[in-house]
CSV table of C-alpha atoms and ligand atoms in Angstrom, one decimal:
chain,number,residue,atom,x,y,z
A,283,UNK,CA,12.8,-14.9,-9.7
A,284,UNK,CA,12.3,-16.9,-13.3
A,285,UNK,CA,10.2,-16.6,-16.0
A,286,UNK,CA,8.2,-19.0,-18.3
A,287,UNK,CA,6.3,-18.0,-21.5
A,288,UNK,CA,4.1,-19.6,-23.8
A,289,UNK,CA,2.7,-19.2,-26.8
A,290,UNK,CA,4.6,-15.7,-27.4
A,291,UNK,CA,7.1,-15.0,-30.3
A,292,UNK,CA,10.3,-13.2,-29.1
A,293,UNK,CA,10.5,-10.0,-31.4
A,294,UNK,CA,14.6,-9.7,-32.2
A,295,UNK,CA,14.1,-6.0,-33.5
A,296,UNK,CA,12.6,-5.3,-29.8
A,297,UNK,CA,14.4,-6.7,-27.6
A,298,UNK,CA,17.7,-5.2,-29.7
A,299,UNK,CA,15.8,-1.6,-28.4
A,300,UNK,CA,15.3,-2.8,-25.2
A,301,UNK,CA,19.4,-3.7,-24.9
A,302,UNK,CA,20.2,0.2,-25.8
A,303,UNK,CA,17.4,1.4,-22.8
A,304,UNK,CA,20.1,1.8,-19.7
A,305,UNK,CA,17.7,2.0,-16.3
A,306,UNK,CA,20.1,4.6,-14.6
A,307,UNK,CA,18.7,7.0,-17.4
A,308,UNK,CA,15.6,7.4,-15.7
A,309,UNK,CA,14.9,9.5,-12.6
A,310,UNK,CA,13.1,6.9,-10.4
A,311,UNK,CA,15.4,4.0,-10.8
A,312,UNK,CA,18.8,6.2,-9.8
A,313,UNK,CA,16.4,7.4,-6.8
A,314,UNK,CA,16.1,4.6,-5.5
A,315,UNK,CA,18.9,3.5,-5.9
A,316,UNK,CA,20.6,5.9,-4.4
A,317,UNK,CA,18.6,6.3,-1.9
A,318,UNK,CA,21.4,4.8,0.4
A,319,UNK,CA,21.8,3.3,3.9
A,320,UNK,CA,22.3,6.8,5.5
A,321,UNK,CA,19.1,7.9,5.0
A,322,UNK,CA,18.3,4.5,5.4
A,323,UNK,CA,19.2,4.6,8.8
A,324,UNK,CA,17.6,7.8,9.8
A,325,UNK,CA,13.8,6.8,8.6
A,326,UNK,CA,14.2,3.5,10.3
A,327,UNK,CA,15.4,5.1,13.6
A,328,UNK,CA,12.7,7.8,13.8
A,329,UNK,CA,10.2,5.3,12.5
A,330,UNK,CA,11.0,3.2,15.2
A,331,UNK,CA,11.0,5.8,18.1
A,332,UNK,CA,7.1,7.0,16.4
A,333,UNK,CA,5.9,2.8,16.9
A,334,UNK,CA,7.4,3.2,20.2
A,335,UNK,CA,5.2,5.9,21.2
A,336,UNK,CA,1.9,5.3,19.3
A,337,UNK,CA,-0.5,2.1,18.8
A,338,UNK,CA,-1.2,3.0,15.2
A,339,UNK,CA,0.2,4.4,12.5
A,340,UNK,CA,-2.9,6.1,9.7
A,341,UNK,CA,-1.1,6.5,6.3
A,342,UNK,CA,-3.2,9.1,4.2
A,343,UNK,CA,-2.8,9.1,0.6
A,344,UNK,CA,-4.1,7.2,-2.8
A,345,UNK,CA,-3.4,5.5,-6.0
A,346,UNK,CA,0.5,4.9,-6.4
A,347,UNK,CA,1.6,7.2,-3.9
A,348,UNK,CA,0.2,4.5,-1.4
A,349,UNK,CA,-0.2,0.9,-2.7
A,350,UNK,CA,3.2,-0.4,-2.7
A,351,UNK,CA,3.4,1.0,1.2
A,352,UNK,CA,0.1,-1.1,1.9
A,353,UNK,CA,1.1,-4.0,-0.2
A,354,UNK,CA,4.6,-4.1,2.3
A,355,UNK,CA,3.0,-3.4,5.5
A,356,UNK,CA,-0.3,-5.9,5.1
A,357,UNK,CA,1.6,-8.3,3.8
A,358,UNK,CA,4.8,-8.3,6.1
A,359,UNK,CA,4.1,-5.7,9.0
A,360,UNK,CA,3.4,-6.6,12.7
A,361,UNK,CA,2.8,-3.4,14.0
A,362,UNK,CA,-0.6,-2.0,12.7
A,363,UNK,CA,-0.5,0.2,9.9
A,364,UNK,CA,-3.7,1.4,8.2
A,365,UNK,CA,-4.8,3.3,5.0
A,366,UNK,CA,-7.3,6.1,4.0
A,367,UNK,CA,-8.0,9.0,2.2
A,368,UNK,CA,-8.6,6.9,-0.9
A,369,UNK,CA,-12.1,8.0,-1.7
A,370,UNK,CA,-14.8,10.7,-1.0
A,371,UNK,CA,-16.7,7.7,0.7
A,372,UNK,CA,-18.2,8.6,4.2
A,373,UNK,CA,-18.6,5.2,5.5
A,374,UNK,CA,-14.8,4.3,4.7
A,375,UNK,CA,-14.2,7.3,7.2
A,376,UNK,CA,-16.5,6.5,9.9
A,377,UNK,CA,-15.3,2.8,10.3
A,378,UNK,CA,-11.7,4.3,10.1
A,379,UNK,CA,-12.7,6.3,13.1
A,380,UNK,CA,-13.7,3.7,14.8
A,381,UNK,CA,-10.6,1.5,13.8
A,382,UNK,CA,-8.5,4.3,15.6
A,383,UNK,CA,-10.9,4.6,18.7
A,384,UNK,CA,-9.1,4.7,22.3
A,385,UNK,CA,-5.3,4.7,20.1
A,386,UNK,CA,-2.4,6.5,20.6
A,387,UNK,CA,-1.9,7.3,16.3
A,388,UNK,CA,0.4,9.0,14.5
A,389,UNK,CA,0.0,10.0,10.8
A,390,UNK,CA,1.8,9.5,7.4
A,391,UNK,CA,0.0,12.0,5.1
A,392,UNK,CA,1.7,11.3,1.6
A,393,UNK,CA,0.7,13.5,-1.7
A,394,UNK,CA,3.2,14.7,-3.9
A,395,UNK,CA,0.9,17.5,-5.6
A,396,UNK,CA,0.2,17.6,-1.8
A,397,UNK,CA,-3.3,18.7,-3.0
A,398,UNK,CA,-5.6,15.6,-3.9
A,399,UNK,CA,-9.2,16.4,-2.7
A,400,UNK,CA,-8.9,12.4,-1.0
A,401,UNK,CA,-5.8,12.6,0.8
A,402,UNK,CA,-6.6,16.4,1.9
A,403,UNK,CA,-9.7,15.9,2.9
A,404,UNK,CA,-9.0,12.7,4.8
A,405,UNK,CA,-6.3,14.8,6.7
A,406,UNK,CA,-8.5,17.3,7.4
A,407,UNK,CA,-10.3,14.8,9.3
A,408,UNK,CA,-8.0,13.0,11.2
A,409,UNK,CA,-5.9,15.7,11.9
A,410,UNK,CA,-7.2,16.0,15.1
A,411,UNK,CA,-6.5,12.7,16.3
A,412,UNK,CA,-2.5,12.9,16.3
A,413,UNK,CA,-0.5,14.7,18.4
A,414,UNK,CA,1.8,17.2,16.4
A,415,UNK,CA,5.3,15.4,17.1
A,416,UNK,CA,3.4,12.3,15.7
A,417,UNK,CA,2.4,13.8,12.8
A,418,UNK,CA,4.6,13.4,9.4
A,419,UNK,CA,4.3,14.7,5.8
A,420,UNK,CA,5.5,14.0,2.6
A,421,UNK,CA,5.0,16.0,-0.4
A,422,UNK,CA,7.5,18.1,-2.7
A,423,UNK,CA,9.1,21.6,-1.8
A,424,UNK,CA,6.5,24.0,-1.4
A,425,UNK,CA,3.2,22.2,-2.4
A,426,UNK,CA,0.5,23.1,-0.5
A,427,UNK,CA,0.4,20.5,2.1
A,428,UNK,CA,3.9,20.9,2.6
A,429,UNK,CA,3.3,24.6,3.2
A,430,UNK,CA,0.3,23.6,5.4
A,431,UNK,CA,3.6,21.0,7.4
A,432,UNK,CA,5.1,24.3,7.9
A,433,UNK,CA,2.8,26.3,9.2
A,434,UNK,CA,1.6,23.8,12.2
A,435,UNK,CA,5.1,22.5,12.8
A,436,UNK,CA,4.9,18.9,11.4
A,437,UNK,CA,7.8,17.1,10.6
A,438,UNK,CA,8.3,16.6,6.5
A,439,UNK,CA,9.8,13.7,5.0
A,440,UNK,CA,10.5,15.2,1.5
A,441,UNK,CA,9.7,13.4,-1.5
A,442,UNK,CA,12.1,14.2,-4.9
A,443,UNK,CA,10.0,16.2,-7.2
A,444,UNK,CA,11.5,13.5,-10.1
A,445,UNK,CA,9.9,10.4,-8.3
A,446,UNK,CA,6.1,9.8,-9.3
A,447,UNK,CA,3.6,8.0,-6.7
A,448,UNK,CA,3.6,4.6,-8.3
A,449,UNK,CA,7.8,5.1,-8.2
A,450,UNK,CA,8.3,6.0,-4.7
A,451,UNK,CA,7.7,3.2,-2.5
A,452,UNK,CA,11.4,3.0,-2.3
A,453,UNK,CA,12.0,6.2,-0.7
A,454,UNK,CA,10.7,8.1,2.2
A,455,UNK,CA,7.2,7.6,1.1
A,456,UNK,CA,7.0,3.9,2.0
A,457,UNK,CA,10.1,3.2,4.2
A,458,UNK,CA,8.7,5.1,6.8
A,459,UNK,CA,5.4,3.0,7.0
A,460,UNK,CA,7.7,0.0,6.5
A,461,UNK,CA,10.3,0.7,9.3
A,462,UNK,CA,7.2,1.4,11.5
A,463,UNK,CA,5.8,-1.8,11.1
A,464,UNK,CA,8.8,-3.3,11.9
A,465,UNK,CA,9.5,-5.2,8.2
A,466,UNK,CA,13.6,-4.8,7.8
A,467,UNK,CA,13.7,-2.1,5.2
A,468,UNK,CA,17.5,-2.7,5.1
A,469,UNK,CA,16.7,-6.0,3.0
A,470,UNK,CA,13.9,-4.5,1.0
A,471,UNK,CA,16.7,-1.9,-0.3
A,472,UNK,CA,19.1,-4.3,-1.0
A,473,UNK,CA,16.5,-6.8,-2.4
A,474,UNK,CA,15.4,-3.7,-5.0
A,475,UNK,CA,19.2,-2.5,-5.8
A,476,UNK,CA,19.9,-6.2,-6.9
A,477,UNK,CA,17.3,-6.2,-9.0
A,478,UNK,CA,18.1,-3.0,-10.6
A,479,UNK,CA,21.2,-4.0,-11.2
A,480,UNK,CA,20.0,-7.3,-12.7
A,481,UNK,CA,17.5,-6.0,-15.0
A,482,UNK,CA,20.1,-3.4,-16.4
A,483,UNK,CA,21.8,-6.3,-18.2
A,484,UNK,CA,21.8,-6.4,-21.6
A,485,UNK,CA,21.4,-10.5,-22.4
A,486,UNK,CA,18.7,-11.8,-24.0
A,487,UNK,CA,17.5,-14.0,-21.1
A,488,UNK,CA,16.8,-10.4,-19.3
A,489,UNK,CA,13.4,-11.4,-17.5
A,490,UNK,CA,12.0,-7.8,-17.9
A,491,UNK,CA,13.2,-8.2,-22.1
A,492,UNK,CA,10.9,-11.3,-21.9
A,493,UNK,CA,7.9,-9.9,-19.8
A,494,UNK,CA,7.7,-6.7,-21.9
A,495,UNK,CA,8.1,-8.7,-25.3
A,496,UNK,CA,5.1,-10.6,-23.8
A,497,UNK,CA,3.2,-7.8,-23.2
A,498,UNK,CA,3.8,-6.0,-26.1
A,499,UNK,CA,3.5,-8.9,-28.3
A,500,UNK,CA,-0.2,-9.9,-27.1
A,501,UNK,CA,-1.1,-5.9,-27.8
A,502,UNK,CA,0.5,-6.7,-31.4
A,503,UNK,CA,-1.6,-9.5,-32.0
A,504,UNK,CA,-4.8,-8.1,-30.9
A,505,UNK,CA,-5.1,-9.0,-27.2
A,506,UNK,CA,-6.2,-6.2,-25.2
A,507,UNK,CA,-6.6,-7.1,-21.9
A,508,UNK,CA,-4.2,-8.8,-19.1
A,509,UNK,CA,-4.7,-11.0,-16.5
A,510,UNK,CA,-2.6,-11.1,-13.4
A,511,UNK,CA,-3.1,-14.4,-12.0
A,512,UNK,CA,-2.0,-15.9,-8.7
A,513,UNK,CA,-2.9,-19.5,-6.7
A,514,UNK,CA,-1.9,-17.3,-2.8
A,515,UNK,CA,-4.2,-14.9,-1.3
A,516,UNK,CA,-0.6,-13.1,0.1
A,517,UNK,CA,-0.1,-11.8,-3.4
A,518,UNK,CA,-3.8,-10.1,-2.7
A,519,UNK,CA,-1.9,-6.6,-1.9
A,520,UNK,CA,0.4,-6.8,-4.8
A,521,UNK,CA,-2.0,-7.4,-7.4
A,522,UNK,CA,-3.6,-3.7,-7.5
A,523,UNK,CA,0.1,-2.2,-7.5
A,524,UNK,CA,0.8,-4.1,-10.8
A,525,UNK,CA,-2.6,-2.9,-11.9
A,526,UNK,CA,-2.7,0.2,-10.8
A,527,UNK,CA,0.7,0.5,-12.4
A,528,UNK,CA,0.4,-0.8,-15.6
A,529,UNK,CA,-3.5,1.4,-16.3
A,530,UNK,CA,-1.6,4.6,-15.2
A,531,UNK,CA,1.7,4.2,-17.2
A,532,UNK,CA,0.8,2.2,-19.9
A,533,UNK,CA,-3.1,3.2,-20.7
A,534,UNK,CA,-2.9,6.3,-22.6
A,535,UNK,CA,-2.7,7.1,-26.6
A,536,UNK,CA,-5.3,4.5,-27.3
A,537,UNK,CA,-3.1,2.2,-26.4
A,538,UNK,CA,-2.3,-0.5,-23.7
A,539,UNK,CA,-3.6,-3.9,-21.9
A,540,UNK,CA,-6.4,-3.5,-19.7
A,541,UNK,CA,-4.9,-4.9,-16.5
A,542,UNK,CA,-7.3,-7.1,-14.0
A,543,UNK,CA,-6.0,-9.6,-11.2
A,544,UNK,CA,-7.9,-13.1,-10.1
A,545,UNK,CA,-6.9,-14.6,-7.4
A,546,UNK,CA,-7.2,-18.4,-7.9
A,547,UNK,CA,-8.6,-21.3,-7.3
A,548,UNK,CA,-11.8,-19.0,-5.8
A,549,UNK,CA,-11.5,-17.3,-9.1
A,550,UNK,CA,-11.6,-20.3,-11.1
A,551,UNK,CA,-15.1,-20.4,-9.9
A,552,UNK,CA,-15.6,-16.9,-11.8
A,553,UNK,CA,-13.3,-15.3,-14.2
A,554,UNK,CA,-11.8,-18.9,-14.5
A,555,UNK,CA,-15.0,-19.8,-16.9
A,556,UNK,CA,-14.4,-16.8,-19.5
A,557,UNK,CA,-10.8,-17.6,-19.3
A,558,UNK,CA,-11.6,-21.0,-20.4
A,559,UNK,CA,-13.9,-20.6,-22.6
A,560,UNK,CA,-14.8,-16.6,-23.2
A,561,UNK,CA,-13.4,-14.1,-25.3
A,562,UNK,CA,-10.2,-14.5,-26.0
A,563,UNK,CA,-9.0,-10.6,-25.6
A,564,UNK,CA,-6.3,-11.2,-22.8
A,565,UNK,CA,-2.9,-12.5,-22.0
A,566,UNK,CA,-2.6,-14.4,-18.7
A,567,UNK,CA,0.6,-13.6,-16.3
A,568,UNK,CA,0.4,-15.7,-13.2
A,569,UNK,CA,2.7,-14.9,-10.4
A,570,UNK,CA,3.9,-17.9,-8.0
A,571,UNK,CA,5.7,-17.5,-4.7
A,572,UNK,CA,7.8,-20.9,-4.3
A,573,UNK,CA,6.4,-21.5,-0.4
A,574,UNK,CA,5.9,-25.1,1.2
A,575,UNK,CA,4.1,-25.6,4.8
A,576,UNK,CA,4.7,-28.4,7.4
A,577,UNK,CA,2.1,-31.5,8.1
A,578,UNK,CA,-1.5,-30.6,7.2
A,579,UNK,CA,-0.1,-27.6,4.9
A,580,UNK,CA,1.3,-30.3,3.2
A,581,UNK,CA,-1.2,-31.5,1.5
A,582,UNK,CA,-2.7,-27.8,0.2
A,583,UNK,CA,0.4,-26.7,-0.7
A,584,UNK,CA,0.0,-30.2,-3.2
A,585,UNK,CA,-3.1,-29.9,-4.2
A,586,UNK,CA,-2.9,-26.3,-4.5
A,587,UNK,CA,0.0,-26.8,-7.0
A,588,UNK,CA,-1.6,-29.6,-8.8
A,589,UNK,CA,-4.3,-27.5,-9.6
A,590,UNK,CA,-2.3,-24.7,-11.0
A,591,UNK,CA,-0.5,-27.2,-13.1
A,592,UNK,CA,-4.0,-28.0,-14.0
A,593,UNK,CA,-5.0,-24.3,-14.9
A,594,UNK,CA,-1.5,-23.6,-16.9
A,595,UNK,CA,-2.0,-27.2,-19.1
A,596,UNK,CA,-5.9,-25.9,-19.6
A,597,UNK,CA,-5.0,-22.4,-20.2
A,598,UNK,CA,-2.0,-23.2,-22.8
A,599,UNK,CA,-4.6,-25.6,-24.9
A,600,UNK,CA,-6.4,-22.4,-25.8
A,601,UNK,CA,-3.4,-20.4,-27.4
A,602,UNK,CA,-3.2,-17.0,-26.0
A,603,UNK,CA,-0.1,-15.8,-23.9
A,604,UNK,CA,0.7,-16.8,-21.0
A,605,UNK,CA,3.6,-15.6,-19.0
A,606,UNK,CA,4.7,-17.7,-15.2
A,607,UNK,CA,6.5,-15.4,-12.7
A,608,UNK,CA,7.8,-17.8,-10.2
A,609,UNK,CA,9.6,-16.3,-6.9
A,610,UNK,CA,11.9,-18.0,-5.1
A,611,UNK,CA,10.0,-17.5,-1.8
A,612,UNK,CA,7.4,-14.8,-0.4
A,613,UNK,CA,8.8,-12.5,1.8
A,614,UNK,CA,9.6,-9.2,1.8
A,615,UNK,CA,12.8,-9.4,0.0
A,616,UNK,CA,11.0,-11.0,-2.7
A,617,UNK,CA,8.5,-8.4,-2.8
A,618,UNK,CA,10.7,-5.8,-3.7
A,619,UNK,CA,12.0,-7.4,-6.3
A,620,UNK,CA,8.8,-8.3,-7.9
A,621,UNK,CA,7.6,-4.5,-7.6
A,622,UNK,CA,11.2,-3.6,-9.2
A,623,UNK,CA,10.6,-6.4,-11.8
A,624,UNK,CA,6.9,-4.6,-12.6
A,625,UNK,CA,8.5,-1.1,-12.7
A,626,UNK,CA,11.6,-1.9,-15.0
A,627,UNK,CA,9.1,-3.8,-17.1
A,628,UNK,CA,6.7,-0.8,-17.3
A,629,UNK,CA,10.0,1.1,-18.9
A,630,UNK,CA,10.4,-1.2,-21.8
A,631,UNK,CA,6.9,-1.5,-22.2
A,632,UNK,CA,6.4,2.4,-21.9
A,633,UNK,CA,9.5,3.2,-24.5
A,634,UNK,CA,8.0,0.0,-26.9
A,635,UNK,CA,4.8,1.7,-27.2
A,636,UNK,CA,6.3,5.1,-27.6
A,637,UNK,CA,4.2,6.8,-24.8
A,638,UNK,CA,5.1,8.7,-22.0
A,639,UNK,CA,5.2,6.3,-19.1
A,640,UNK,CA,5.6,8.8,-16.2
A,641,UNK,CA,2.4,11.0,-16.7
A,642,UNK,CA,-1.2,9.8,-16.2
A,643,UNK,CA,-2.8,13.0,-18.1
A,644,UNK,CA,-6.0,11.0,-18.1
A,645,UNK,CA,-6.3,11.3,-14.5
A,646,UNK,CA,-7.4,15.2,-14.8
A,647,UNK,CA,-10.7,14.3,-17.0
A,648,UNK,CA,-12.8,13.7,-14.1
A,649,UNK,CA,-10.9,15.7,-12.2
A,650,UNK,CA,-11.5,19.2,-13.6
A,651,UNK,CA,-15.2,18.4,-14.3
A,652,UNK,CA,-15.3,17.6,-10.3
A,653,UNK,CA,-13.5,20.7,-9.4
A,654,UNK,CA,-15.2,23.4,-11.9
A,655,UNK,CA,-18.5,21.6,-10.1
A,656,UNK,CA,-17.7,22.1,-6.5
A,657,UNK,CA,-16.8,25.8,-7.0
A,658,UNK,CA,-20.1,26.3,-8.7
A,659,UNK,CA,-21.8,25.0,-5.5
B,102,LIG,O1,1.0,7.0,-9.4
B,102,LIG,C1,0.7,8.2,-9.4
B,102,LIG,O2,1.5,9.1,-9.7
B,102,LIG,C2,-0.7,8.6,-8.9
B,102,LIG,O3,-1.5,7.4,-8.7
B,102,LIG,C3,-0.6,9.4,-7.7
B,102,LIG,O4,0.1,8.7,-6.7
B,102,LIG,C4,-2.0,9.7,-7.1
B,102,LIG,O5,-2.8,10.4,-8.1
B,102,LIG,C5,-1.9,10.6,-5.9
B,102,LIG,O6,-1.2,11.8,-6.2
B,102,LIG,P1,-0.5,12.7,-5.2
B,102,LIG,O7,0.7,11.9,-4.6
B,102,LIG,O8,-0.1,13.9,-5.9
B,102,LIG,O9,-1.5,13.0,-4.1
């Protein structure tokens, strides 16, 4: 993975801040990484005795406890995996249901307060259609749902009380759903380990230095949006994990980037005209997967690369930042270091801004409205 930048300044007193920030400090990063290939071995084994037995597997959660999962198994899976408990929306259960019709499922339920209304709720419907043995939970010691695991003999995969959603894909919450649909989670771990490793160095070519800078520069000088960028629908899954990641760490104290994605070129024939030629409130970061395709593919793959050329040249002419992610390939290897790269990055953002990175307080101003309401009723 490399980096480009334009029309940023590097700030020396930053980056100097970011060399004294050593990842192993922080919970999630020495999680995963020590995760470790025994446990490695045991989620893969019993996720692949569970897609022996069933058609399906229904992985019940939301917001970052989830999307890295889905953005793994959609983008790299064979074996069907499919998501919900996400919203309060009836529709989105019905079709579900009907998704699941006539198949053998087994469920992920994953909620580390183990008590969001969506993923309980969503559980409480589709409950029914597992058998127990293929029924598997994942929440922290003694929650609720855990309890609930316990009581009707489900099997718990536990999840470390130190690990937040949009920090666990790399543990039991998303290597089961990973294993399951086959994608190699051996090279996934390794894949995020290396990039630990490589982001914890202190030289000033550090791309997670140079993405943060970016980011915290454009706040500096008045940007207040960004726009994750991409010319290959296969980033489509990634691009609300780097969104939803960056709203709930980094939007809090009056402060952050309002993240957005755009896929391109179909977005070119949307956002792409207030990029050009709207407010200019945002910082582009476009994320390219180095792929090339035989005969026909040939001559997308060209045009398709002109054209972001195109965009870049275009884009530059107008002066606000602009940061190129390219990845040496797309599979899921290079996934994982991209969501690593994102995560490390929301640490040096998180500790430039002086926020807390790890909570998303925010979260509970609808929530307790919602709640005090449905016990009134
Ligand atoms: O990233 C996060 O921490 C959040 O988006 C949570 O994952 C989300 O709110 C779901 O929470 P829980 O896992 O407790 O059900």
């Amino acid at each position: 993975m490399k980096i480009n930048s334009y029309n940023i300044k590097n700030n020396a007193k930053i980056i100097k801040k970011f060399k004294n920030i050593d990842l192993f400090d922080y919970d999630f990063v020495k999680l995963i990484y020590g995760y470790g290939e025994n446990n490695l071995k045991k989620i893969s084994s019993l996720a692949k005795e569970v897609a022996g037995r069933t058609d399906l597997l229904l992985v019940i959660g939301v917001g970052g406890s989830v999307l890295g999962t889905r953005a793994f198994t959609k983008s790299f899976g064979k074996k069907q995996v499919e998501y919900i408990g996400y919203n309060f929306d009836w529709q989105t259960i019905t079709q579900m249901k009907e998704v699941i019709k006539g198949k053998n499922i087994a469920l992920h339920v994953v909620s580390k307060s183990g008590k969001t209304l969506e993923t309980i709720m969503a559980f409480d419907i589709f409950e029914k259609y597992a058998k127990k043995e293929n029924i598997f939970v994942t929440s922290v010691e003694e929650s609720p749902l855990w309890q609930r695991a316990k009581e009707k003999g489900y099997s718990i995969l536990p999840m470390d009380k130190n690990l937040g959603g949009r920090f666990s894909t790399m543990s039991n919450v998303g290597f089961f759903a990973m294993a399951y649909s086959g994608i190699a989670v051996k090279e996934v771990y390794h894949s995020a380990c290396n990039m630990i490793e490589r982001l914890n160095d202190k030289n000033d070519d550090n791309i997670a230095f140079l993405y943060a800078n970016a980011r915290l520069f454009a706040e500096k000088t008045g940007k207040t949006n960004e726009i994750i960028t991409s010319f290959t629908k296969s980033t489509e899954y990634f691009m609300p994990v780097a969104v939803q990641l960056f709203a709930e760490s980094l939007g809090k104290s009056g402060k952050g980037l309002l993240p957005s994605y755009c896929i391109y070129s179909e977005g070119l024939h949307s956002l792409g005209q207030f990029v050009q030629e709207g407010r200019a409130c945002f910082m582009e970061t476009s994320i390219t997967p180095n792929v090339s395709h035989k005969k026909e593919g040939e001559k997308f793959d060209y045009v398709n690369r002109v054209a972001r050329e195109a965009v870049v040249e275009a884009h530059r002419k107008r002066g606000f930042p602009i940061v190129e992610i390219t990845l040496d390939n797309w599979s899921c290897q290079s996934l994982a270091e991209l969501l690593i790269f994102f995560q490390v990055t929301t640490i040096f953002c998180g500790e430039g801004m002086k926020i807390n990175f790890l909570n998303q307080n925010g979260v509970e101003g609808y929530k307790n409205i919602m709640l005090k309401k449905l016990s009134e009723k």
